[in-house]
Short mmCIF file of C-alpha atoms in Angstrom, two decimals:
data_model
loop_
_atom_site.label_atom_id
_atom_site.label_comp_id
_atom_site.label_asym_id
_atom_site.label_seq_id
_atom_site.Cartn_x
_atom_site.Cartn_y
_atom_site.Cartn_z
CA MET D 1 152.09 -38.97 -6.70
CA PRO D 2 148.57 -39.29 -5.31
CA ASP D 3 145.99 -36.56 -5.65
CA THR D 4 145.57 -34.33 -2.64
CA SER D 5 142.15 -34.58 -1.08
CA THR D 6 139.88 -32.99 1.48
CA SER D 7 139.03 -34.45 4.86
CA PRO D 8 137.11 -37.74 4.73
CA ASP D 9 133.37 -37.60 4.44
CA ALA D 10 131.16 -39.62 6.77
CA THR D 11 131.41 -43.29 5.92
CA THR D 12 128.50 -44.83 4.07
CA PRO D 13 127.91 -48.38 5.34
CA LEU D 14 128.69 -50.94 2.65
CA PRO D 15 126.07 -53.46 1.53
CA PRO D 16 126.86 -57.17 1.81
CA LEU D 17 128.79 -58.73 -1.03
CA PRO D 18 126.67 -60.65 -3.54
CA PRO D 19 126.50 -64.45 -3.16
CA LEU D 20 129.48 -66.22 -4.73
CA PRO D 21 127.46 -67.61 -7.69
CA ALA D 22 126.32 -64.06 -8.51
CA GLN D 23 129.92 -62.88 -8.30
CA ALA D 24 130.93 -65.63 -10.72
CA GLU D 25 128.27 -64.56 -13.20
CA HIS D 26 129.45 -60.97 -12.98
CA LEU D 27 133.05 -61.98 -13.69
CA ILE D 28 131.84 -64.06 -16.64
CA SER D 29 129.85 -61.10 -17.99
CA LEU D 30 133.06 -59.04 -17.86
CA GLY D 31 135.05 -61.74 -19.65
CA VAL D 32 137.37 -62.38 -16.70
CA HIS D 33 137.11 -66.13 -17.21
CA GLU D 34 138.48 -65.70 -20.73
CA LEU D 35 141.36 -63.56 -19.47
CA ALA D 36 142.11 -66.29 -16.93
CA GLY D 37 141.85 -69.13 -19.43
CA THR D 38 139.18 -70.72 -17.23
CA PRO D 39 135.95 -72.13 -18.72
CA ALA D 40 132.84 -70.30 -17.54
CA ASP D 41 131.37 -73.56 -16.25
CA GLU D 42 134.46 -74.15 -14.10
CA LEU D 43 134.06 -70.71 -12.54
CA ARG D 44 130.37 -71.36 -11.92
CA ALA D 45 131.06 -74.78 -10.39
CA PHE D 46 133.69 -73.38 -8.04
CA ALA D 47 131.36 -70.62 -6.86
CA GLU D 48 128.46 -73.02 -6.37
CA GLY D 49 130.57 -75.38 -4.30
CA ALA D 50 132.35 -72.75 -2.23
CA HIS D 51 131.13 -71.62 1.15
CA GLY D 52 130.62 -67.89 1.50
CA GLY D 53 128.19 -66.84 4.12
CA ASP D 54 126.28 -63.66 4.79
CA GLY D 55 127.87 -61.36 2.24
CA ASP D 56 131.29 -61.95 3.78
CA ALA D 57 133.11 -63.74 0.95
CA LEU D 58 134.86 -62.42 -2.14
CA LEU D 59 135.58 -64.59 -5.18
CA ALA D 60 139.10 -63.95 -6.47
CA VAL D 61 141.11 -65.09 -9.47
CA HIS D 62 144.78 -65.79 -8.77
CA PRO D 63 146.96 -62.85 -9.93
CA ASP D 64 149.08 -65.27 -11.95
CA ARG D 65 145.98 -65.89 -14.09
CA VAL D 66 144.71 -62.30 -14.43
CA PRO D 67 147.06 -59.47 -13.46
CA ALA D 68 146.08 -56.03 -12.20
CA SER D 69 146.69 -54.39 -15.58
CA ALA D 70 144.01 -56.61 -17.16
CA LEU D 71 141.46 -56.20 -14.35
CA THR D 72 141.74 -52.43 -13.87
CA PRO D 73 140.07 -51.36 -17.16
CA LEU D 74 137.01 -53.43 -16.16
CA LEU D 75 136.36 -51.14 -13.20
CA ARG D 76 133.59 -48.58 -13.69
CA ARG D 77 132.40 -45.53 -11.81
CA GLY D 78 129.48 -44.10 -13.71
CA ASP D 79 130.64 -44.23 -17.31
CA LYS D 80 134.33 -43.91 -16.44
CA PRO D 81 136.55 -46.99 -16.82
CA GLY D 82 139.37 -47.70 -14.41
CA PHE D 83 142.99 -46.96 -15.27
CA VAL D 84 146.53 -47.42 -13.96
CA VAL D 85 148.62 -44.29 -13.38
CA VAL D 86 151.19 -43.66 -16.09
CA ASP D 87 154.13 -43.83 -13.70
CA MET D 88 153.27 -47.40 -12.69
CA PRO D 89 154.09 -49.35 -15.87
CA ASP D 90 155.39 -52.16 -13.64
CA VAL D 91 152.05 -52.59 -11.87
CA ASP D 92 151.99 -56.34 -12.55
CA ASP D 93 155.35 -56.79 -10.83
CA PHE D 94 153.74 -55.94 -7.48
CA ALA D 95 153.38 -59.49 -6.20
CA PRO D 96 152.07 -61.12 -3.00
CA ASP D 97 154.51 -60.22 -0.22
CA ALA D 98 154.35 -61.91 3.19
CA VAL D 99 151.05 -63.40 1.96
CA GLU D 100 150.49 -67.03 0.98
CA LEU D 101 147.78 -67.71 -1.58
CA PRO D 102 145.82 -70.93 -2.07
CA ASP D 103 147.34 -73.05 -4.82
CA SER D 104 144.36 -72.64 -7.11
CA PRO D 105 143.32 -70.40 -10.01
CA LEU D 106 140.22 -69.49 -7.98
CA TYR D 107 139.91 -68.86 -4.26
CA VAL D 108 137.78 -67.10 -1.67
CA VAL D 109 138.78 -64.11 0.45
CA SER D 110 136.83 -63.80 3.70
CA GLY D 111 136.04 -60.90 5.99
CA VAL D 112 137.04 -58.06 3.66
CA ASP D 113 137.27 -54.66 5.33
CA ARG D 114 138.31 -51.27 3.93
CA GLY D 115 140.24 -50.24 7.04
CA ASP D 116 138.73 -46.78 7.39
CA HIS D 117 139.89 -46.66 11.01
CA MET D 118 143.47 -46.64 9.69
CA ALA D 119 143.01 -43.57 7.51
CA ASN D 120 146.02 -41.28 7.94
CA TRP D 121 148.27 -44.19 8.87
CA SER D 122 151.31 -45.02 6.76
CA PRO D 123 151.71 -48.50 5.25
CA GLU D 124 154.71 -48.93 7.51
CA GLU D 125 152.46 -48.35 10.54
CA ALA D 126 149.47 -50.30 9.24
CA LEU D 127 151.12 -53.62 8.35
CA PRO D 128 152.15 -54.63 11.89
CA ALA D 129 148.79 -53.45 13.25
CA LEU D 130 146.96 -55.72 10.80
CA ALA D 131 149.17 -58.64 11.80
CA GLU D 132 148.49 -57.91 15.49
CA ALA D 133 144.75 -58.05 14.72
CA ASP D 134 145.25 -61.39 12.92
CA ARG D 135 144.23 -59.88 9.59
CA THR D 136 145.96 -60.15 6.23
CA PRO D 137 146.37 -57.17 3.86
CA LEU D 138 144.60 -57.41 0.51
CA LEU D 139 146.54 -57.84 -2.70
CA LEU D 140 146.03 -55.25 -5.40
CA THR D 141 144.17 -57.77 -7.57
CA GLU D 142 141.92 -58.68 -4.63
CA GLY D 143 141.12 -55.02 -4.07
CA ILE D 144 140.18 -54.68 -7.74
CA HIS D 145 137.98 -57.78 -7.52
CA TRP D 146 136.27 -56.23 -4.49
CA VAL D 147 135.45 -52.99 -6.32
CA LEU D 148 134.29 -54.96 -9.38
CA GLN D 149 131.77 -56.80 -7.19
CA GLN D 150 130.97 -53.92 -4.84
CA PRO D 151 131.57 -50.53 -6.51
CA ALA D 152 130.39 -48.78 -3.33
CA ALA D 153 133.61 -49.97 -1.67
CA LEU D 154 135.30 -47.06 -3.46
CA GLN D 155 133.89 -43.80 -2.09
CA ARG D 156 135.40 -40.39 -2.56
CA ASN D 157 137.68 -39.67 0.38
CA ARG D 158 137.16 -43.25 1.59
CA CYS D 159 139.48 -45.30 -0.61
CA PHE D 160 142.11 -47.87 0.30
CA MET D 161 145.60 -49.25 -0.05
CA THR D 162 146.43 -52.87 -0.88
CA ILE D 163 149.75 -53.42 0.84
CA GLY D 164 149.71 -57.21 0.46
CA SER D 165 151.30 -56.53 -2.94
CA ARG D 166 154.86 -55.22 -2.98
CA LEU D 167 157.57 -54.90 -5.60
CA ARG D 168 160.96 -56.34 -4.73
CA LYS D 169 164.11 -54.81 -6.21
CA PRO D 170 166.76 -57.10 -7.73
CA ASN D 171 168.66 -57.04 -4.41
CA GLY D 172 165.54 -58.21 -2.56
CA THR D 173 164.68 -54.97 -0.80
CA PRO D 174 161.10 -53.70 -1.22
CA ASP D 175 160.33 -50.79 -3.52
CA ALA D 176 159.10 -47.78 -1.51
CA ARG D 177 155.91 -47.58 -3.59
CA THR D 178 152.80 -49.35 -2.31
CA PRO D 179 149.66 -49.85 -4.45
CA ALA D 180 146.30 -48.27 -3.76
CA ILE D 181 142.89 -47.84 -5.40
CA TRP D 182 141.17 -44.49 -5.31
CA ILE D 183 139.16 -42.03 -7.40
CA SER D 184 140.84 -39.66 -9.82
CA ASN D 185 140.41 -35.93 -9.41
CA GLY D 186 141.18 -35.50 -13.11
CA THR D 187 144.31 -33.49 -12.39
CA GLY D 188 147.83 -33.67 -13.81
CA ARG D 189 148.63 -36.54 -16.12
CA ASP D 190 145.33 -38.29 -15.35
CA GLY D 191 143.57 -35.79 -17.64
CA ARG D 192 140.27 -34.03 -17.02
CA GLU D 193 138.38 -36.70 -18.93
CA ARG D 194 139.31 -39.17 -16.18
CA ARG D 195 137.85 -37.19 -13.30
CA ASP D 196 135.85 -39.55 -11.04
CA ALA D 197 137.31 -42.66 -12.71
CA PRO D 198 138.59 -45.55 -10.55
CA LYS D 199 142.35 -45.25 -10.35
CA VAL D 200 145.12 -47.71 -9.50
CA GLY D 201 148.18 -45.88 -8.26
CA TRP D 202 150.75 -45.89 -5.53
CA CYS D 203 151.84 -44.10 -2.38
CA TRP D 204 155.12 -44.06 -0.50
CA TRP D 205 155.64 -46.70 2.20
CA GLY D 206 156.23 -44.07 4.88
CA ASN D 207 153.55 -41.51 3.92
CA ARG D 208 150.11 -40.95 5.45
CA HIS D 209 146.93 -39.98 3.62
CA THR D 210 143.71 -38.97 5.37
CA TRP D 211 141.60 -40.50 2.61
CA LEU D 212 143.21 -43.94 2.35
CA GLY D 213 142.48 -46.85 4.66
CA PHE D 214 144.12 -50.27 4.47
CA ALA D 215 142.02 -53.07 3.00
CA SER D 216 142.41 -56.42 4.71
CA ALA D 217 140.74 -59.79 5.22
CA THR D 218 140.47 -62.51 7.84
CA GLY D 219 141.82 -65.16 5.49
CA ARG D 220 141.92 -66.89 2.12
CA GLY D 221 140.90 -70.39 1.20
CA TYR D 222 139.26 -72.69 -1.30
CA GLY D 223 135.86 -72.18 0.30
CA HIS D 224 135.09 -75.92 0.16
CA GLY D 225 135.22 -76.80 3.82
CA HIS D 226 137.16 -79.89 4.92
CA GLY D 227 140.08 -81.24 2.96
CA HIS D 228 141.53 -77.92 1.88
CA GLY D 229 143.95 -75.67 3.69
CA GLN D 230 143.26 -72.05 4.42
CA GLY D 231 145.51 -69.51 2.78
CA ARG D 232 147.37 -67.81 5.59
CA GLN D 233 149.48 -64.77 6.13
CA VAL D 234 153.15 -65.57 6.50
CA GLN D 235 154.62 -63.61 9.38
#
């Protein structure tokens, strides 16, 4: 289960995201293109041709190409690498749910927001509110991409859930766990050596946490203007 935490600190405003070409170079420096089986030049060309204005766009690799388990260890907070909680060995089975992705190995997520105003909401309460606001919840892999590009997005007591990813049981009903990204307190099975490390874990669908918002976006697309459809949330 998640670490308990104190009341949220005052929110530190987040800087704009880097330009898409700079995001591409960062992913290349981390070896993400190799994990995805995508040539570095292809990643660069996509980023150069995509539209992403005013620090509002996030470059994402399709989860079918690079799953959460491969991206998480690339996260860093200080000298601490990211990790997945031990009781989430099925992390890569949390797939897009009620979310339609662009049919491309690379795509752009626009208007990313951490959802601090929804802290202390449950996922069950947050999902319809996001839909009402015409926003789409982030996938777990998108949330990891965001923290890779903007580590300040993960602040102690201001972390976030990624409820666009759900696990479906064999009978089709959703698993009650929902994925989140936060900062380890170094307690329990995390181990003291992981204190302050970025952590991928889960929370119950019906539970509230004062220190977890709900990350969302305004949309997904190819970022190339006309001739390509926008990824949309499926209601």
